[in-house]
Amino acid sequence: MLFDKIVRPALYRVSGSDPETVHERTIGTLARLSRVSPALAALGRVYRTDDPVTFLGLRFPNRVGLAAGMDKNGRALHAWPALGFGFVEVGTVTRYPQPGNDKPRLFTLTETDAVINRMGFNNEGAEALAARLAATGKPPVPLGVSIGKSKVTPLDEAVEDYRFSLRALYPYADYFAINVSSPNTPGLRALQDKSALAELLAELRKTSAELAGDAKPTPVLVKVAPDLSDEALAELLEVCLEHGVAGLIATNTTLSREGIAPTEAAVGEQAGGLSGRPLTARAVEVVRFVHGETGGKLPIIGVGGIFDAGAAARMLDAGAGLVQLYTGFALHGPGLVKRVARGLAARPY
């Protein structure tokens, strides 16, 4: 493929083979492109797929979305739909601006079709994202906002951290993703525990209802780790159903290192969350478990290791209503978005 053989190698050559530099330059280019309407229209004619579906009470032009982490600060919002995405999730954003973890913190494993990251929620903060959205406007597809806990905020003050971001971004989000499952913020995954999650969701539900007034509250989804046991996941689902969570995003990155190519074992020893092809089977397992455990009552966005339409279809067959791409897109370009979206459009659901 052109992207794999020419574009990606060229991007890495001019960026000193540093994945984070490649990422930043790509986002910068797409941010500039977002302001050029004729270019967006031309790209849309190549990549856009019309396969509308209703999910969470929202109308999506197709089932394939951009996962959180790619455009943390919402800099390229109008470019993503032109590249074929049916929805966009920005973030993860935190109450306070933060630089994230020390560099290097992003590693590609091309033979494995995977990425390891320990970014640590590097972002400009919830208020900066709100200001950008106010200035540039929302994209022409549903917008999700992933919110997380600031590193400087103690766990016992996490609820107010999430509430602040929810309030700041409420006028702009079509749904919120509550990130309690990243492995790269110390202690964050403790918020998946039953009592901590119950307290957080109760407060966010109350805040959302207050902000909505007489309107229907903005959907709140919970993003879960693939490393939870079935017992722990069942407890989490019980809390989600009890507190009226609108849906689940399954899954985040994993701490497991299974499936890494032997030639990339040394890179695999880097700390952080692993995403990509090694996560494919586990992500589908989690989606299937959630769907079965809840009797299909909890809508699911499936994410993890989607590199072709077949993997996306397995997500939908397991119970997901939408899918998201991250690593596959980063490693193989926008052609993947088109192939997955059109592959799903050709199937009856």
mmCIF file of C-alpha atoms in Angstrom:
data_model
loop_
_atom_site.group_PDB
_atom_site.id
_atom_site.type_symbol
_atom_site.label_atom_id
_atom_site.label_comp_id
_atom_site.label_asym_id
_atom_site.label_seq_id
_atom_site.Cartn_x
_atom_site.Cartn_y
_atom_site.Cartn_z
ATOM 1 C CA MET A 1 0.000 0.000 0.000
ATOM 2 C CA LEU A 2 1.141 3.529 -0.793
ATOM 3 C CA PHE A 3 0.878 4.749 2.800
ATOM 4 C CA ASP A 4 2.804 1.797 4.248
ATOM 5 C CA LYS A 5 5.554 1.745 1.616
ATOM 6 C CA ILE A 6 6.090 5.453 0.936
ATOM 7 C CA VAL A 7 4.177 7.881 3.172
ATOM 8 C CA ARG A 8 4.868 6.381 6.608
ATOM 9 C CA PRO A 9 8.602 5.743 5.989
ATOM 10 C CA ALA A 10 8.965 9.314 4.692
ATOM 11 C CA LEU A 11 7.206 10.739 7.762
ATOM 12 C CA TYR A 12 9.565 8.849 10.064
ATOM 13 C CA ARG A 13 12.669 9.860 8.095
ATOM 14 C CA VAL A 14 11.919 13.577 8.332
ATOM 15 C CA SER A 15 10.983 13.236 12.009
ATOM 16 C CA GLY A 16 14.147 11.513 13.167
ATOM 17 C CA SER A 17 12.269 8.215 13.585
ATOM 18 C CA ASP A 18 10.469 9.645 16.621
ATOM 19 C CA PRO A 19 6.793 8.570 16.692
ATOM 20 C CA GLU A 20 5.686 11.529 18.794
ATOM 21 C CA THR A 21 7.255 13.991 16.356
ATOM 22 C CA VAL A 22 5.454 12.203 13.508
ATOM 23 C CA HIS A 23 2.206 12.518 15.451
ATOM 24 C CA GLU A 24 2.648 16.209 16.222
ATOM 25 C CA ARG A 25 3.553 17.082 12.638
ATOM 26 C CA THR A 26 0.570 15.117 11.341
ATOM 27 C CA ILE A 27 -1.836 16.890 13.701
ATOM 28 C CA GLY A 28 -0.303 20.240 12.766
ATOM 29 C CA THR A 29 -0.800 19.533 9.057
ATOM 30 C CA LEU A 30 -4.394 18.409 9.603
ATOM 31 C CA ALA A 31 -5.075 21.462 11.778
ATOM 32 C CA ARG A 32 -4.020 23.726 8.913
ATOM 33 C CA LEU A 33 -6.027 21.621 6.491
ATOM 34 C CA SER A 34 -9.104 22.055 8.694
ATOM 35 C CA ARG A 35 -9.217 25.706 7.622
ATOM 36 C CA VAL A 36 -9.186 24.967 3.868
ATOM 37 C CA SER A 37 -12.724 24.092 2.796
ATOM 38 C CA PRO A 38 -11.939 23.083 -0.834
ATOM 39 C CA ALA A 39 -9.294 20.626 0.368
ATOM 40 C CA LEU A 40 -11.696 19.125 2.916
ATOM 41 C CA ALA A 41 -14.358 18.731 0.264
ATOM 42 C CA ALA A 42 -11.897 16.995 -2.079
ATOM 43 C CA LEU A 43 -10.758 14.595 0.640
ATOM 44 C CA GLY A 44 -14.344 13.869 1.579
ATOM 45 C CA ARG A 45 -15.145 12.788 -1.958
ATOM 46 C CA VAL A 46 -12.361 10.205 -1.709
ATOM 47 C CA TYR A 47 -12.766 8.900 1.833
ATOM 48 C CA ARG A 48 -16.276 9.585 3.112
ATOM 49 C CA THR A 49 -18.700 6.676 3.514
ATOM 50 C CA ASP A 50 -22.442 7.183 3.839
ATOM 51 C CA ASP A 51 -23.796 4.470 6.130
ATOM 52 C CA PRO A 52 -25.985 6.309 8.660
ATOM 53 C CA VAL A 53 -26.891 4.756 11.987
ATOM 54 C CA THR A 54 -28.602 5.981 15.158
ATOM 55 C CA PHE A 55 -26.746 5.293 18.404
ATOM 56 C CA LEU A 56 -27.180 6.919 21.828
ATOM 57 C CA GLY A 57 -30.028 8.873 20.274
ATOM 58 C CA LEU A 58 -27.564 10.525 17.883
ATOM 59 C CA ARG A 59 -27.300 10.213 14.114
ATOM 60 C CA PHE A 60 -23.881 9.032 12.899
ATOM 61 C CA PRO A 61 -22.972 9.197 9.178
ATOM 62 C CA ASN A 62 -21.154 5.869 9.570
ATOM 63 C CA ARG A 63 -20.053 3.510 12.330
ATOM 64 C CA VAL A 64 -16.300 4.235 12.312
ATOM 65 C CA GLY A 65 -14.942 6.831 14.729
ATOM 66 C CA LEU A 66 -11.597 8.276 15.737
ATOM 67 C CA ALA A 67 -10.617 7.148 19.237
ATOM 68 C CA ALA A 68 -9.428 9.505 21.955
ATOM 69 C CA GLY A 69 -5.698 10.190 22.084
ATOM 70 C CA MET A 70 -5.136 11.126 18.459
ATOM 71 C CA ASP A 71 -6.391 14.722 18.653
ATOM 72 C CA LYS A 72 -6.259 15.427 22.373
ATOM 73 C CA ASN A 73 -6.756 19.183 22.096
ATOM 74 C CA GLY A 74 -9.251 19.279 19.223
ATOM 75 C CA ARG A 75 -6.858 20.993 16.827
ATOM 76 C CA ALA A 76 -7.926 19.195 13.628
ATOM 77 C CA LEU A 77 -11.627 18.643 14.213
ATOM 78 C CA HIS A 78 -12.829 19.490 10.721
ATOM 79 C CA ALA A 79 -10.237 17.290 9.005
ATOM 80 C CA TRP A 80 -11.345 13.989 10.545
ATOM 81 C CA PRO A 81 -14.765 13.780 8.857
ATOM 82 C CA ALA A 82 -13.057 14.549 5.531
ATOM 83 C CA LEU A 83 -10.843 11.493 6.133
ATOM 84 C CA GLY A 84 -13.955 9.349 6.465
ATOM 85 C CA PHE A 85 -14.617 9.223 10.196
ATOM 86 C CA GLY A 86 -18.270 9.136 11.234
ATOM 87 C CA PHE A 87 -17.530 10.609 14.656
ATOM 88 C CA VAL A 88 -14.604 12.030 16.585
ATOM 89 C CA GLU A 89 -13.561 11.658 20.218
ATOM 90 C CA VAL A 90 -11.132 14.266 21.531
ATOM 91 C CA GLY A 91 -9.033 14.142 24.702
ATOM 92 C CA THR A 92 -8.369 12.679 27.092
ATOM 93 C CA VAL A 93 -8.571 16.165 28.598
ATOM 94 C CA THR A 94 -8.065 17.037 32.261
ATOM 95 C CA ARG A 95 -9.113 19.915 34.483
ATOM 96 C CA TYR A 96 -5.586 21.305 34.637
ATOM 97 C CA PRO A 97 -3.176 21.657 31.695
ATOM 98 C CA GLN A 98 -0.367 19.143 32.030
ATOM 99 C CA PRO A 99 2.716 18.179 30.021
ATOM 100 C CA GLY A 100 2.339 14.443 30.525
ATOM 101 C CA ASN A 101 5.119 12.009 31.259
ATOM 102 C CA ASP A 102 8.763 12.407 30.344
ATOM 103 C CA LYS A 103 9.853 11.714 26.759
ATOM 104 C CA PRO A 104 10.337 9.376 25.009
ATOM 105 C CA ARG A 105 6.847 8.063 25.750
ATOM 106 C CA LEU A 106 5.515 6.745 22.441
ATOM 107 C CA PHE A 107 6.880 3.665 20.682
ATOM 108 C CA THR A 108 5.815 1.942 17.462
ATOM 109 C CA LEU A 109 6.125 -1.790 16.887
ATOM 110 C CA THR A 110 5.591 -2.062 13.144
ATOM 111 C CA GLU A 111 6.042 -5.839 12.847
ATOM 112 C CA THR A 112 3.537 -6.363 15.661
ATOM 113 C CA ASP A 113 1.165 -3.697 14.312
ATOM 114 C CA ALA A 114 1.126 -2.095 17.736
ATOM 115 C CA VAL A 115 1.980 0.993 19.744
ATOM 116 C CA ILE A 116 3.113 1.420 23.341
ATOM 117 C CA ASN A 117 2.385 4.755 24.956
ATOM 118 C CA ARG A 118 2.865 6.286 28.365
ATOM 119 C CA MET A 119 1.797 9.783 27.367
ATOM 120 C CA GLY A 120 0.146 10.582 30.702
ATOM 121 C CA PHE A 121 -2.788 12.701 29.510
ATOM 122 C CA ASN A 122 -0.647 15.479 28.023
ATOM 123 C CA ASN A 123 -3.176 18.185 27.122
ATOM 124 C CA GLU A 124 -3.890 21.914 27.312
ATOM 125 C CA GLY A 125 -6.727 21.540 29.824
ATOM 126 C CA ALA A 126 -10.521 21.515 29.688
ATOM 127 C CA GLU A 127 -10.901 25.287 29.528
ATOM 128 C CA ALA A 128 -8.504 25.557 26.567
ATOM 129 C CA LEU A 129 -10.446 22.886 24.667
ATOM 130 C CA ALA A 130 -13.718 24.662 25.430
ATOM 131 C CA ALA A 131 -12.280 27.941 24.147
ATOM 132 C CA ARG A 132 -11.096 26.280 20.930
ATOM 133 C CA LEU A 133 -14.492 24.702 20.333
ATOM 134 C CA ALA A 134 -16.179 28.041 20.940
ATOM 135 C CA ALA A 135 -13.877 29.668 18.398
ATOM 136 C CA THR A 136 -13.750 27.032 15.649
ATOM 137 C CA GLY A 137 -17.085 25.282 16.081
ATOM 138 C CA LYS A 138 -17.882 21.595 16.317
ATOM 139 C CA PRO A 139 -17.160 19.181 13.471
ATOM 140 C CA PRO A 140 -20.031 18.118 11.197
ATOM 141 C CA VAL A 141 -20.180 14.696 12.899
ATOM 142 C CA PRO A 142 -20.923 13.711 16.513
ATOM 143 C CA LEU A 143 -18.219 14.839 18.943
ATOM 144 C CA GLY A 144 -17.217 12.828 21.977
ATOM 145 C CA VAL A 145 -15.068 14.299 24.741
ATOM 146 C CA SER A 146 -12.934 11.996 26.876
ATOM 147 C CA ILE A 147 -12.250 13.382 30.352
ATOM 148 C CA GLY A 148 -9.794 12.125 32.949
ATOM 149 C CA LYS A 149 -8.160 12.985 36.259
ATOM 150 C CA SER A 150 -5.310 15.483 36.436
ATOM 151 C CA LYS A 151 -2.081 13.959 37.700
ATOM 152 C CA VAL A 152 -1.752 16.597 40.452
ATOM 153 C CA THR A 153 -5.233 15.854 41.787
ATOM 154 C CA PRO A 154 -5.370 13.338 44.667
ATOM 155 C CA LEU A 155 -7.697 10.389 44.162
ATOM 156 C CA ASP A 156 -9.988 11.584 46.952
ATOM 157 C CA GLU A 157 -10.543 14.820 44.981
ATOM 158 C CA ALA A 158 -11.006 13.134 41.602
ATOM 159 C CA VAL A 159 -14.769 13.652 41.453
ATOM 160 C CA GLU A 160 -14.489 17.440 41.386
ATOM 161 C CA ASP A 161 -11.776 17.155 38.721
ATOM 162 C CA TYR A 162 -14.139 15.273 36.411
ATOM 163 C CA ARG A 163 -17.057 17.565 37.269
ATOM 164 C CA PHE A 164 -15.033 20.651 36.338
ATOM 165 C CA SER A 165 -14.210 19.247 32.889
ATOM 166 C CA LEU A 166 -17.801 18.097 32.375
ATOM 167 C CA ARG A 167 -19.118 21.570 33.162
ATOM 168 C CA ALA A 168 -16.549 23.347 30.997
ATOM 169 C CA LEU A 169 -17.208 21.182 27.937
ATOM 170 C CA TYR A 170 -20.904 20.437 28.340
ATOM 171 C CA PRO A 171 -22.057 22.933 25.675
ATOM 172 C CA TYR A 172 -19.949 21.206 23.005
ATOM 173 C CA ALA A 173 -19.975 17.441 23.616
ATOM 174 C CA ASP A 174 -22.448 15.056 22.002
ATOM 175 C CA TYR A 175 -21.269 12.458 24.502
ATOM 176 C CA PHE A 176 -18.692 12.205 27.282
ATOM 177 C CA ALA A 177 -16.272 9.323 27.800
ATOM 178 C CA ILE A 178 -15.186 8.900 31.405
ATOM 179 C CA ASN A 179 -11.624 7.606 31.295
ATOM 180 C CA VAL A 180 -10.887 5.642 34.463
ATOM 181 C CA SER A 181 -8.809 3.010 32.699
ATOM 182 C CA SER A 182 -5.598 4.554 31.360
ATOM 183 C CA PRO A 183 -2.538 2.815 32.842
ATOM 184 C CA ASN A 184 -0.422 5.969 32.553
ATOM 185 C CA THR A 185 -1.815 8.152 35.370
ATOM 186 C CA PRO A 186 -0.827 6.783 38.793
ATOM 187 C CA GLY A 187 -3.812 5.354 40.680
ATOM 188 C CA LEU A 188 -6.352 6.150 37.957
ATOM 189 C CA ARG A 189 -7.501 2.561 37.466
ATOM 190 C CA ALA A 190 -8.521 2.458 41.128
ATOM 191 C CA LEU A 191 -11.514 4.541 40.025
ATOM 192 C CA GLN A 192 -12.841 1.403 38.300
ATOM 193 C CA ASP A 193 -13.416 -0.123 41.734
ATOM 194 C CA LYS A 194 -17.058 -0.439 42.660
ATOM 195 C CA SER A 195 -17.349 2.156 45.428
ATOM 196 C CA ALA A 196 -15.108 4.765 43.758
ATOM 197 C CA LEU A 197 -16.888 4.418 40.427
ATOM 198 C CA ALA A 198 -20.318 4.603 42.075
ATOM 199 C CA GLU A 199 -19.427 7.895 43.762
ATOM 200 C CA LEU A 200 -17.986 9.363 40.556
ATOM 201 C CA LEU A 201 -20.916 8.361 38.359
ATOM 202 C CA ALA A 202 -23.517 9.528 40.866
ATOM 203 C CA GLU A 203 -21.977 12.992 40.956
ATOM 204 C CA LEU A 204 -21.504 13.205 37.193
ATOM 205 C CA ARG A 205 -25.094 12.125 36.597
ATOM 206 C CA LYS A 206 -26.318 14.804 38.991
ATOM 207 C CA THR A 207 -24.129 17.476 37.372
ATOM 208 C CA SER A 208 -25.202 16.462 33.870
ATOM 209 C CA ALA A 209 -28.873 16.673 34.812
ATOM 210 C CA GLU A 210 -28.358 20.135 36.313
ATOM 211 C CA LEU A 211 -26.560 21.377 33.204
ATOM 212 C CA ALA A 212 -29.154 19.899 30.864
ATOM 213 C CA GLY A 213 -32.068 21.646 32.563
ATOM 214 C CA ASP A 214 -35.243 20.692 30.713
ATOM 215 C CA ALA A 215 -33.277 19.084 27.863
ATOM 216 C CA LYS A 216 -32.149 15.472 27.681
ATOM 217 C CA PRO A 217 -28.779 15.046 29.459
ATOM 218 C CA THR A 218 -25.714 14.466 27.307
ATOM 219 C CA PRO A 219 -24.846 10.734 27.244
ATOM 220 C CA VAL A 220 -22.057 9.653 29.597
ATOM 221 C CA LEU A 221 -20.058 6.527 28.744
ATOM 222 C CA VAL A 222 -17.375 4.725 30.746
ATOM 223 C CA LYS A 223 -14.156 3.528 29.109
ATOM 224 C CA VAL A 224 -12.842 0.290 30.599
ATOM 225 C CA ALA A 225 -9.537 -1.528 30.646
ATOM 226 C CA PRO A 226 -9.109 -4.877 28.892
ATOM 227 C CA ASP A 227 -7.201 -6.198 31.894
ATOM 228 C CA LEU A 228 -10.181 -6.490 34.258
ATOM 229 C CA SER A 229 -11.245 -9.973 35.334
ATOM 230 C CA ASP A 230 -14.777 -11.059 34.466
ATOM 231 C CA GLU A 231 -15.730 -10.637 38.126
ATOM 232 C CA ALA A 232 -14.366 -7.087 38.309
ATOM 233 C CA LEU A 233 -15.967 -6.190 34.989
ATOM 234 C CA ALA A 234 -19.319 -7.568 36.129
ATOM 235 C CA GLU A 235 -19.151 -5.384 39.250
ATOM 236 C CA LEU A 236 -18.311 -2.354 37.120
ATOM 237 C CA LEU A 237 -21.254 -3.056 34.824
ATOM 238 C CA GLU A 238 -23.576 -3.339 37.810
ATOM 239 C CA VAL A 239 -22.517 0.144 38.927
ATOM 240 C CA CYS A 240 -22.888 1.535 35.403
ATOM 241 C CA LEU A 241 -26.433 0.220 35.074
ATOM 242 C CA GLU A 242 -27.376 1.414 38.556
ATOM 243 C CA HIS A 243 -26.234 4.953 37.801
ATOM 244 C CA GLY A 244 -27.760 5.282 34.349
ATOM 245 C CA VAL A 245 -24.582 5.247 32.302
ATOM 246 C CA ALA A 246 -25.474 5.606 28.633
ATOM 247 C CA GLY A 247 -22.910 3.129 27.359
ATOM 248 C CA LEU A 248 -19.446 1.614 27.537
ATOM 249 C CA ILE A 249 -16.277 2.014 25.493
ATOM 250 C CA ALA A 250 -14.344 -1.233 25.334
ATOM 251 C CA THR A 251 -11.398 -1.140 25.548
ATOM 252 C CA ASN A 252 -8.476 1.037 26.600
ATOM 253 C CA THR A 253 -4.839 -0.036 26.207
ATOM 254 C CA THR A 254 -3.487 -3.125 27.950
ATOM 255 C CA LEU A 255 -0.585 -3.802 30.289
ATOM 256 C CA SER A 256 -0.213 -7.261 28.754
ATOM 257 C CA ARG A 257 2.641 -7.894 26.353
ATOM 258 C CA GLU A 258 1.232 -11.031 24.732
ATOM 259 C CA GLY A 259 1.384 -11.082 20.959
ATOM 260 C CA ILE A 260 4.481 -8.911 20.500
ATOM 261 C CA ALA A 261 6.769 -10.107 17.690
ATOM 262 C CA PRO A 262 10.014 -11.665 19.013
ATOM 263 C CA THR A 263 12.061 -9.136 17.014
ATOM 264 C CA GLU A 264 10.367 -6.320 18.968
ATOM 265 C CA ALA A 265 10.588 -7.876 22.425
ATOM 266 C CA ALA A 266 13.063 -5.229 23.619
ATOM 267 C CA VAL A 267 10.705 -2.371 22.701
ATOM 268 C CA GLY A 268 7.928 -4.364 24.327
ATOM 269 C CA GLU A 269 9.673 -3.945 27.678
ATOM 270 C CA GLN A 270 8.880 -0.217 27.642
ATOM 271 C CA ALA A 271 6.380 0.826 30.303
ATOM 272 C CA GLY A 272 2.937 1.967 29.185
ATOM 273 C CA GLY A 273 -0.232 0.753 27.563
ATOM 274 C CA LEU A 274 -0.130 -1.470 24.497
ATOM 275 C CA SER A 275 -2.600 -0.936 21.659
ATOM 276 C CA GLY A 276 -2.979 -2.496 18.243
ATOM 277 C CA ARG A 277 -3.239 -5.996 16.820
ATOM 278 C CA PRO A 278 -2.318 -7.892 20.043
ATOM 279 C CA LEU A 279 -5.488 -6.408 21.586
ATOM 280 C CA THR A 280 -7.874 -7.528 18.836
ATOM 281 C CA ALA A 281 -9.126 -10.767 20.381
ATOM 282 C CA ARG A 282 -9.327 -9.470 23.957
ATOM 283 C CA ALA A 283 -11.253 -6.346 22.960
ATOM 284 C CA VAL A 284 -13.862 -8.500 21.205
ATOM 285 C CA GLU A 285 -14.048 -10.754 24.280
ATOM 286 C CA VAL A 286 -14.759 -7.765 26.513
ATOM 287 C CA VAL A 287 -17.421 -6.443 24.141
ATOM 288 C CA ARG A 288 -19.086 -9.868 24.044
ATOM 289 C CA PHE A 289 -18.964 -10.162 27.839
ATOM 290 C CA VAL A 290 -20.465 -6.694 28.349
ATOM 291 C CA HIS A 291 -23.239 -7.393 25.854
ATOM 292 C CA GLY A 292 -24.065 -10.739 27.435
ATOM 293 C CA GLU A 293 -23.784 -9.586 31.050
ATOM 294 C CA THR A 294 -26.113 -6.627 30.481
ATOM 295 C CA GLY A 295 -28.520 -8.424 28.180
ATOM 296 C CA GLY A 296 -27.747 -5.891 25.493
ATOM 297 C CA LYS A 297 -29.015 -3.027 27.670
ATOM 298 C CA LEU A 298 -25.743 -1.097 27.574
ATOM 299 C CA PRO A 299 -24.688 0.348 24.191
ATOM 300 C CA ILE A 300 -21.051 -0.354 23.386
ATOM 301 C CA ILE A 301 -18.381 1.361 21.302
ATOM 302 C CA GLY A 302 -15.773 -1.254 20.405
ATOM 303 C CA VAL A 303 -12.127 -0.265 20.091
ATOM 304 C CA GLY A 304 -8.900 -2.219 20.081
ATOM 305 C CA GLY A 305 -6.886 -3.829 17.305
ATOM 306 C CA ILE A 306 -9.129 -3.071 14.338
ATOM 307 C CA PHE A 307 -7.056 -3.340 11.168
ATOM 308 C CA ASP A 308 -9.679 -4.401 8.638
ATOM 309 C CA ALA A 309 -13.418 -4.578 8.082
ATOM 310 C CA GLY A 310 -13.501 -8.171 9.319
ATOM 311 C CA ALA A 311 -12.199 -7.201 12.769
ATOM 312 C CA ALA A 312 -14.712 -4.346 12.924
ATOM 313 C CA ALA A 313 -17.516 -6.700 11.917
ATOM 314 C CA ARG A 314 -16.546 -9.092 14.722
ATOM 315 C CA MET A 315 -16.887 -6.176 17.153
ATOM 316 C CA LEU A 316 -20.395 -5.490 15.893
ATOM 317 C CA ASP A 317 -21.296 -9.185 15.934
ATOM 318 C CA ALA A 318 -20.133 -9.322 19.572
ATOM 319 C CA GLY A 319 -22.514 -6.512 20.500
ATOM 320 C CA ALA A 320 -20.895 -3.167 19.674
ATOM 321 C CA GLY A 321 -22.920 -0.504 17.886
ATOM 322 C CA LEU A 322 -19.958 1.594 16.741
ATOM 323 C CA VAL A 323 -16.200 1.077 16.453
ATOM 324 C CA GLN A 324 -13.187 3.341 16.847
ATOM 325 C CA LEU A 325 -9.748 3.344 15.242
ATOM 326 C CA TYR A 326 -6.468 4.579 16.651
ATOM 327 C CA THR A 327 -3.388 2.420 16.125
ATOM 328 C CA GLY A 328 -4.543 0.998 12.804
ATOM 329 C CA PHE A 329 -5.122 4.515 11.503
ATOM 330 C CA ALA A 330 -1.801 5.773 12.883
ATOM 331 C CA LEU A 331 0.151 2.954 11.245
ATOM 332 C CA HIS A 332 -1.780 2.519 7.988
ATOM 333 C CA GLY A 333 -3.403 5.867 7.211
ATOM 334 C CA PRO A 334 -6.837 7.043 6.111
ATOM 335 C CA GLY A 335 -7.270 4.257 3.583
ATOM 336 C CA LEU A 336 -8.056 2.008 6.553
ATOM 337 C CA VAL A 337 -10.965 4.246 7.584
ATOM 338 C CA LYS A 338 -12.443 3.934 4.110
ATOM 339 C CA ARG A 339 -11.965 0.156 3.938
ATOM 340 C CA VAL A 340 -13.501 -0.462 7.347
ATOM 341 C CA ALA A 341 -16.447 1.902 6.883
ATOM 342 C CA ARG A 342 -17.276 0.580 3.428
ATOM 343 C CA GLY A 343 -16.832 -3.006 4.548
ATOM 344 C CA LEU A 344 -19.351 -2.458 7.342
ATOM 345 C CA ALA A 345 -21.709 -0.593 5.021
ATOM 346 C CA ALA A 346 -21.851 -3.675 2.793
ATOM 347 C CA ARG A 347 -23.083 -5.863 5.673
ATOM 348 C CA PRO A 348 -26.656 -6.012 7.017
ATOM 349 C CA TYR A 349 -26.941 -4.915 10.653
#
